[in-house]
Tab-separated table of C-alpha atoms in Angstrom:
chain	number	residue	atom	x	y	z
A	20	LEU	CA	-82.833	-43.750	23.972
A	21	VAL	CA	-82.995	-45.578	28.257
A	22	GLN	CA	-85.149	-43.642	29.925
A	23	LEU	CA	-85.660	-43.929	34.105
A	24	VAL	CA	-88.533	-42.501	35.643
A	25	GLU	CA	-88.644	-42.261	39.154
A	26	SER	CA	-92.014	-41.719	41.876
A	27	GLY	CA	-93.360	-41.961	45.313
A	28	GLY	CA	-91.183	-40.341	46.849
A	29	GLY	CA	-92.304	-36.982	50.003
A	30	SER	CA	-92.905	-35.974	52.624
A	31	VAL	CA	-93.538	-38.661	55.802
A	32	GLN	CA	-92.881	-39.333	59.903
A	33	PRO	CA	-90.046	-41.815	61.772
A	34	GLY	CA	-91.781	-44.877	61.201
A	35	GLY	CA	-93.268	-44.247	58.315
A	36	SER	CA	-93.814	-45.706	54.483
A	37	LEU	CA	-93.212	-45.203	50.593
A	38	ARG	CA	-93.597	-46.689	47.798
A	39	LEU	CA	-90.781	-46.079	45.446
A	40	SER	CA	-90.902	-46.804	41.277
A	41	CYS	CA	-89.621	-46.546	38.475
A	42	ALA	CA	-90.916	-46.548	34.855
A	43	ALA	CA	-87.706	-47.669	32.598
A	44	SER	CA	-89.102	-47.143	28.504
A	45	GLY	CA	-85.615	-47.978	26.207
A	46	LEU	CA	-85.100	-51.741	27.818
A	47	THR	CA	-86.444	-53.993	29.867
A	48	TYR	CA	-86.338	-55.104	33.264
A	49	SER	CA	-86.227	-58.752	33.181
A	50	ARG	CA	-83.369	-58.537	31.590
A	51	TYR	CA	-80.757	-56.298	33.506
A	52	CYS	CA	-80.159	-55.316	36.547
A	53	LEU	CA	-81.721	-53.095	39.097
A	54	GLY	CA	-80.967	-51.423	41.606
A	55	TRP	CA	-82.147	-47.682	43.914
A	56	PHE	CA	-79.225	-45.677	45.162
A	57	ARG	CA	-79.172	-42.917	47.381
A	58	GLN	CA	-77.246	-39.895	48.044
A	59	ALA	CA	-77.823	-37.133	51.185
A	60	PRO	CA	-76.476	-34.050	51.312
A	61	GLY	CA	-72.550	-34.439	51.744
A	62	LYS	CA	-72.724	-37.540	51.612
A	63	GLU	CA	-71.885	-40.004	48.467
A	64	ARG	CA	-74.221	-41.976	46.708
A	65	GLU	CA	-74.522	-45.317	47.834
A	66	GLY	CA	-76.168	-48.782	46.710
A	67	VAL	CA	-79.542	-49.609	48.847
A	68	ALA	CA	-81.270	-53.181	47.186
A	69	ARG	CA	-80.411	-54.519	43.484
A	70	ILE	CA	-82.414	-57.053	41.847
A	71	ASP	CA	-81.741	-59.409	39.057
A	72	ARG	CA	-82.486	-62.756	38.379
A	73	SER	CA	-81.178	-64.722	41.148
A	74	SER	CA	-80.918	-62.720	44.016
A	75	THR	CA	-81.791	-59.420	45.518
A	76	ASN	CA	-79.822	-57.291	47.871
A	77	TYR	CA	-79.547	-54.806	50.339
A	78	ALA	CA	-77.501	-53.139	52.522
A	79	ASP	CA	-77.217	-53.229	56.425
A	80	SER	CA	-78.952	-49.775	56.879
A	81	VAL	CA	-82.099	-50.621	55.281
A	82	LYS	CA	-82.075	-54.511	55.888
A	83	GLY	CA	-85.476	-56.120	57.029
A	84	ARG	CA	-87.564	-52.790	56.710
A	85	PHE	CA	-87.021	-52.158	52.381
A	86	THR	CA	-87.803	-54.317	49.521
A	87	ILE	CA	-87.285	-54.094	46.703
A	88	SER	CA	-89.291	-55.801	43.814
A	89	LEU	CA	-90.372	-55.435	39.851
A	90	ASP	CA	-93.506	-55.647	38.031
A	91	ASN	CA	-92.594	-57.392	34.717
A	92	ALA	CA	-95.277	-56.301	32.676
A	93	LYS	CA	-95.566	-53.383	33.863
A	94	ASN	CA	-92.375	-52.378	33.429
A	95	THR	CA	-91.759	-51.076	37.202
A	96	LEU	CA	-88.613	-50.976	39.671
A	97	TYR	CA	-90.659	-50.839	43.055
A	98	LEU	CA	-88.802	-50.122	46.298
A	99	GLN	CA	-91.092	-50.520	49.280
A	100	MET	CA	-89.778	-48.665	52.593
A	101	ASN	CA	-91.149	-49.389	55.940
A	102	SER	CA	-89.536	-48.362	59.621
A	103	LEU	CA	-88.267	-45.271	57.973
A	104	LYS	CA	-85.780	-43.467	59.755
A	105	PRO	CA	-84.600	-39.173	59.836
A	106	GLU	CA	-81.761	-40.850	58.113
A	107	ASP	CA	-83.020	-42.346	55.414
A	108	THR	CA	-83.151	-39.226	54.319
A	109	ALA	CA	-82.448	-38.733	50.168
A	110	MET	CA	-82.500	-38.454	46.741
A	111	TYR	CA	-83.804	-41.672	45.903
A	112	TYR	CA	-82.646	-42.935	41.734
A	113	CYS	CA	-83.522	-45.813	40.363
A	114	ALA	CA	-80.420	-47.122	38.248
A	115	ALA	CA	-79.369	-50.419	35.579
A	116	ASN	CA	-77.240	-51.227	33.924
A	117	SER	CA	-76.956	-53.323	30.697
A	118	LEU	CA	-76.480	-57.110	32.092
A	119	LEU	CA	-78.207	-60.165	33.002
A	120	TYR	CA	-76.636	-60.567	36.276
A	121	CYS	CA	-75.668	-58.206	38.479
A	122	PHE	CA	-72.726	-60.966	39.411
A	123	GLY	CA	-72.053	-58.147	43.759
A	124	GLN	CA	-72.527	-54.877	42.094
A	125	TYR	CA	-75.286	-51.902	41.492
A	126	PRO	CA	-75.889	-50.729	38.551
A	127	ARG	CA	-74.176	-47.784	37.192
A	128	ASP	CA	-75.752	-47.690	33.261
A	129	TYR	CA	-78.551	-45.359	33.496
A	130	TYR	CA	-80.007	-43.502	36.710
A	131	GLY	CA	-83.685	-41.874	36.032
A	132	GLN	CA	-83.533	-37.782	37.786
A	133	GLY	CA	-84.664	-39.111	41.641
A	134	THR	CA	-86.685	-38.293	43.867
A	135	GLN	CA	-87.058	-37.589	47.149
A	136	VAL	CA	-87.369	-38.544	51.035
A	137	THR	CA	-87.709	-36.661	53.824
A	138	VAL	CA	-87.750	-38.410	56.467
A	139	SER	CA	-88.713	-36.028	60.199
A	140	SER	CA	-91.115	-34.877	62.918
């Protein structure tokens, strides 16, 4: 059974930082395409960042502010979010698929339950 569990969300003022974590059981992260999505109220879920063995990729809206990384020893995926803006407010989900590479797509086979990020003054 594959389980992804996010943590690290919270409330922060504009310009602040948060680091999201996603711990996995039932799969080994280093063998998969991994990513982060977000969904704001009334909006569609959108891909934020993804990573595989060869590359990382970011949505234009977060480039230069967010960093996706992987700790293979801890089997944990991270999303470091800096210079946060009110428009970053959303539920954030980690995701994985069963492919070694992303092939230009966000992973969609497995999702976590989400962690809320709220950016407000």
